[in-house]
Short mmCIF file of C-alpha atoms in Angstrom, two decimals:
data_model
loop_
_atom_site.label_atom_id
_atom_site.label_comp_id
_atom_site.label_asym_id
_atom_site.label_seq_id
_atom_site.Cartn_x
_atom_site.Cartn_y
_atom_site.Cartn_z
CA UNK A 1 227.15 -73.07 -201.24
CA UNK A 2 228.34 -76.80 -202.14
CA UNK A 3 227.27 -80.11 -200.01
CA UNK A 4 230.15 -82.40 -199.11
CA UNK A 5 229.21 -84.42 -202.32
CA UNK A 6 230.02 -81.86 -204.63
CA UNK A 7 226.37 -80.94 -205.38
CA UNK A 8 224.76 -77.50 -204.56
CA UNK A 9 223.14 -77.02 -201.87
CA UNK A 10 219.42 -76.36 -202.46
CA UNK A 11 217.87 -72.36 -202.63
CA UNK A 12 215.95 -71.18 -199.40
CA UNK A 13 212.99 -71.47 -202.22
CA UNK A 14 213.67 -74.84 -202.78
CA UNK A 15 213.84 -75.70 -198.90
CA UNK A 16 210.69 -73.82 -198.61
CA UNK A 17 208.49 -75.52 -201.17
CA UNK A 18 209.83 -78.89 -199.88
CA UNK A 19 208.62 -78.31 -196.46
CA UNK A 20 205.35 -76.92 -197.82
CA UNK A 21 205.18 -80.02 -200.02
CA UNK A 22 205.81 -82.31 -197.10
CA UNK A 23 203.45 -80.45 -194.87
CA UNK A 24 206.32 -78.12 -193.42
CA UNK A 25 203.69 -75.11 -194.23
CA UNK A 26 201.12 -76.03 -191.71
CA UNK A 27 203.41 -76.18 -188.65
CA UNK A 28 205.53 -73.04 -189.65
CA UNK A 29 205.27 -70.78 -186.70
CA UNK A 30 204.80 -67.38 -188.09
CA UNK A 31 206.56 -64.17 -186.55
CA UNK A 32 203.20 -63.16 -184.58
CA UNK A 33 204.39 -66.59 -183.03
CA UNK A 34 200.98 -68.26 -183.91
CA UNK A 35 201.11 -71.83 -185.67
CA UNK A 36 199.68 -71.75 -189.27
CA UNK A 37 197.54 -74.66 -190.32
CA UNK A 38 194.77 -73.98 -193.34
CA UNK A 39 195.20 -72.10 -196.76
CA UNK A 40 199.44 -72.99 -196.40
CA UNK A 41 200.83 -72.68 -200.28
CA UNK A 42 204.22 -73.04 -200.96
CA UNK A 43 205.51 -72.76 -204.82
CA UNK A 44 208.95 -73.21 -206.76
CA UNK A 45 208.39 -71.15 -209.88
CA UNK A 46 211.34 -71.72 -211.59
CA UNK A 47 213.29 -73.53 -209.00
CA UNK A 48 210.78 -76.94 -209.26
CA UNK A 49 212.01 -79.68 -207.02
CA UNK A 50 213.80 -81.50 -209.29
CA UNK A 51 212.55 -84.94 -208.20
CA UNK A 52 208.83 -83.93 -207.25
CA UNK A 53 207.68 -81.60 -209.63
CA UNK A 54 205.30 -79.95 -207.55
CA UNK A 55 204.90 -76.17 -208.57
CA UNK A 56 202.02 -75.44 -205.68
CA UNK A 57 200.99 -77.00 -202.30
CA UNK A 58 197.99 -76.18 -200.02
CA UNK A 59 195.91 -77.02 -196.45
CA UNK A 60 192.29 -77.02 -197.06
CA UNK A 61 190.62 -76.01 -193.85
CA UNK A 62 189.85 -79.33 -193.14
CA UNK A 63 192.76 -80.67 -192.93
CA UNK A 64 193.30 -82.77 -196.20
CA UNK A 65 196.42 -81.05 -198.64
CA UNK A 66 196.73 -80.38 -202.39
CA UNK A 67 198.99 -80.59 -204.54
CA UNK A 68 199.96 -79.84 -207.71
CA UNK A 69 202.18 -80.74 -210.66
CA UNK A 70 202.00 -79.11 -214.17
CA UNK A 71 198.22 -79.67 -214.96
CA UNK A 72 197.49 -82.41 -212.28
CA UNK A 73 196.11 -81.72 -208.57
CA UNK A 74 196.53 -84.37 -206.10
CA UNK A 75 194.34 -84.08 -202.67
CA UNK A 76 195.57 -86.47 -200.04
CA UNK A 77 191.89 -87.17 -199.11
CA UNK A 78 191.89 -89.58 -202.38
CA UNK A 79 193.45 -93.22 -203.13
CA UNK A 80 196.86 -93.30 -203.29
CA UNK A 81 198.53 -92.09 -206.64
CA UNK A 82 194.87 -90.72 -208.00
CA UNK A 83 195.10 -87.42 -209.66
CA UNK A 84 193.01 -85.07 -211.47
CA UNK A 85 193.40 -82.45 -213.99
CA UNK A 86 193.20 -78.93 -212.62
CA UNK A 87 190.61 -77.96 -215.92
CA UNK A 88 187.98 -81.07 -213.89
CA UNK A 89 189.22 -80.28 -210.26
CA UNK A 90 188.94 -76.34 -210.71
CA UNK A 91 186.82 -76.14 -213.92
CA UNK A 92 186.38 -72.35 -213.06
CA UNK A 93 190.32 -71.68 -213.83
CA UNK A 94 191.58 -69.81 -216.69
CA UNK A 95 193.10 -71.37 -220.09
CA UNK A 96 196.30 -69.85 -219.54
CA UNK A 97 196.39 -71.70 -215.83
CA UNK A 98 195.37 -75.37 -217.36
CA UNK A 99 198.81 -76.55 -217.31
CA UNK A 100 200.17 -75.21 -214.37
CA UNK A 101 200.36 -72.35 -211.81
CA UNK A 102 203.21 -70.26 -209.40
CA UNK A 103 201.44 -70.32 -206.57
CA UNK A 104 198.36 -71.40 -204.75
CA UNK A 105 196.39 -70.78 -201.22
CA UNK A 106 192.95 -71.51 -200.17
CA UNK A 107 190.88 -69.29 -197.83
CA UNK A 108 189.37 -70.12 -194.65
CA UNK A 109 185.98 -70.17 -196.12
CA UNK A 110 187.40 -72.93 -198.93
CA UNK A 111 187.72 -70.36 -201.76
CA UNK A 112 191.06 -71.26 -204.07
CA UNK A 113 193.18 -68.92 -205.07
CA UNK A 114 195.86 -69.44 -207.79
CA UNK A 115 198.45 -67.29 -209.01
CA UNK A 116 200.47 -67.70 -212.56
CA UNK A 117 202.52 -64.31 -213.30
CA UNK A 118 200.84 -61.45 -212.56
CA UNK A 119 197.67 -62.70 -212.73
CA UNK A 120 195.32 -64.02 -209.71
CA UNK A 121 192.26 -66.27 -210.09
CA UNK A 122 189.67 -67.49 -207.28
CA UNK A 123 187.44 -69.68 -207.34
CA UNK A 124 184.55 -68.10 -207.09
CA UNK A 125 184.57 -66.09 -209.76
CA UNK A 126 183.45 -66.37 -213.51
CA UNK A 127 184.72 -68.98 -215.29
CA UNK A 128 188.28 -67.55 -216.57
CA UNK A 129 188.10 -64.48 -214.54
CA UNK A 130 191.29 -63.40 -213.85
CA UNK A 131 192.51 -60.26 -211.84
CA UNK A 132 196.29 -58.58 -212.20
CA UNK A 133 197.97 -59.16 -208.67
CA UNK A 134 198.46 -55.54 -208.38
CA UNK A 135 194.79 -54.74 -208.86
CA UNK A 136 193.45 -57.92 -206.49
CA UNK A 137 196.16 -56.36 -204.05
CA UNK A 138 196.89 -52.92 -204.69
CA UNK A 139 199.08 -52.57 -201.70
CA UNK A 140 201.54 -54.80 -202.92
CA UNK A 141 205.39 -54.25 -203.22
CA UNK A 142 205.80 -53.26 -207.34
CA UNK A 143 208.30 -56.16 -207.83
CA UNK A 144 205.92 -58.74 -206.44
CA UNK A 145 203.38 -57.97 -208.73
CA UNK A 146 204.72 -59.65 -211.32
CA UNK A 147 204.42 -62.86 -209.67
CA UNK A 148 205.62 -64.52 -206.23
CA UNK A 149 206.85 -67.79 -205.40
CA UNK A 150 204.39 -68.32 -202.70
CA UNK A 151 201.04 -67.60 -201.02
CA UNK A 152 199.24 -68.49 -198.24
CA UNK A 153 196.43 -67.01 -196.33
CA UNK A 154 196.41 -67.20 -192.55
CA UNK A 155 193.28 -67.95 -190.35
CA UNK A 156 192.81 -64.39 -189.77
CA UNK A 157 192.33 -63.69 -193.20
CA UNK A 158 195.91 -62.08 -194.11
CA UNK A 159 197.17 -62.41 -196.84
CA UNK A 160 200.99 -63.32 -197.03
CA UNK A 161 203.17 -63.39 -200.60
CA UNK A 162 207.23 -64.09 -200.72
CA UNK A 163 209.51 -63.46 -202.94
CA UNK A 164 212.99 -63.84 -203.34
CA UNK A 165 213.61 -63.90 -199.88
CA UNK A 166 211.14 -60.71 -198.55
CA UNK A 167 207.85 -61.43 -197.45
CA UNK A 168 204.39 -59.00 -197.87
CA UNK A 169 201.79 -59.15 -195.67
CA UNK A 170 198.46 -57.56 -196.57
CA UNK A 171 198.15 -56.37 -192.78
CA UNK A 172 201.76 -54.72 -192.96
CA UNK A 173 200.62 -51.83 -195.01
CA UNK A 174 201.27 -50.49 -198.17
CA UNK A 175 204.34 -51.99 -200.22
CA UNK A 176 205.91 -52.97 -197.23
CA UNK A 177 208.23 -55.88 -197.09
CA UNK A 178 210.35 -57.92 -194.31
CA UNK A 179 212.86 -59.70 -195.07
CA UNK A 180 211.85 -63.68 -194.40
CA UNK A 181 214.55 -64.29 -191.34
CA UNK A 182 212.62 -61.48 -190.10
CA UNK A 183 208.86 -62.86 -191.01
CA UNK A 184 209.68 -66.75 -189.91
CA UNK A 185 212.39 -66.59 -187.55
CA UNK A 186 211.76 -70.16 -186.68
CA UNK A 187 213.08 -71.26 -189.86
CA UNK A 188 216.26 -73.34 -190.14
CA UNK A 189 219.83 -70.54 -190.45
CA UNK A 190 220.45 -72.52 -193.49
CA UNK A 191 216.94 -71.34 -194.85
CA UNK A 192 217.17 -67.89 -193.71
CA UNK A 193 220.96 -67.54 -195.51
CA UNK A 194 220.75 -69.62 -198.52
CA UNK A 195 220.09 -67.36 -201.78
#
């Protein structure tokens, strides 16, 4: 799909990570129809916003967001423009996840979770401890356990991964997948249809 300018029109993943990254994520209405506030993660993978750079975004249960860019986190309860390393914000994270991860999400008891790959890591676990997404979440679609594009974890403790336009919820049951008009149908059309 082309704009009016010539330029193409940005990926439903885009769109989503935007809104995440602007704070989209915590007013999302989800398909139970309940509004979604705390643990809200939105990634871009591949697709990275162009202009922001931001690869993960999350609502701590207080309120406050983080966000994060290659190897920096950013938490909007600090001074304007202050960021910190992941390795000294998250000193528990793996090597491999020092310059960057897919995905993050943060559980209503404050426990991080980041995803790079197929690999999960929280927070309160050993330093470097790392779990295979298929293993941390066994009842997980096969093709999202290579990775997903983003993660949150509702208020009620479930756990919800999309990809590619589907969506897995850990309280769906095994390997089963909606497609995301389906999952968020208060989403913009343009979200919903965009590839």
């Amino acid at each position: 799909m082309k704009k009016s300018d010539g330029r193409s029109a940005p990926s439903r993943r885009q769109m989503l990570s935007r809104a995440a990254a602007v704070g989209g994520a915590a007013t999302i209405a989800l398909g139970t129809g309940a509004a979604y506030a705390p643990g809200a993660s939105a990634a871009t993978g591949d697709d990275r916003d162009e202009a922001l750079g931001i690869t993960a975004a999350y609502t701590l249960p207080g309120g406050e967001q983080g966000f994060i860019r290659g190897g920096e986190v950013h938490h909007t309860d600090r001074a304007a423009g202050a960021t910190r390393r992941l390795t000294d914000r998250f000193p528990t994270l793996p090597k491999s996840f020092a310059q960057g991860v897919d995905a993050a999400y943060v559980l209503p008891n404050g426990v991080h979770g980041f995803i790079k790959g197929g690999e999960v890591h929280h927070t309160d676990r050993a330093a470097g401890a790392t779990k295979k997404l298929a293993d941390r979440f066994p009842g997980l679609p096969t093709h999202f356990a290579g990775g997903v594009s983003t993660a949150f974890v509702r208020p009620d403790w479930v756990y919800v991964f999309i990809r590619s336009g589907e969506v897995h919820r850990t309280d769906l049951g095994e390997k089963a997948i909606r497609k995301i008009a389906d999952e968020l149908p208060a989403l913009p059309e343009t979200w919903k249809s965009q590839g």
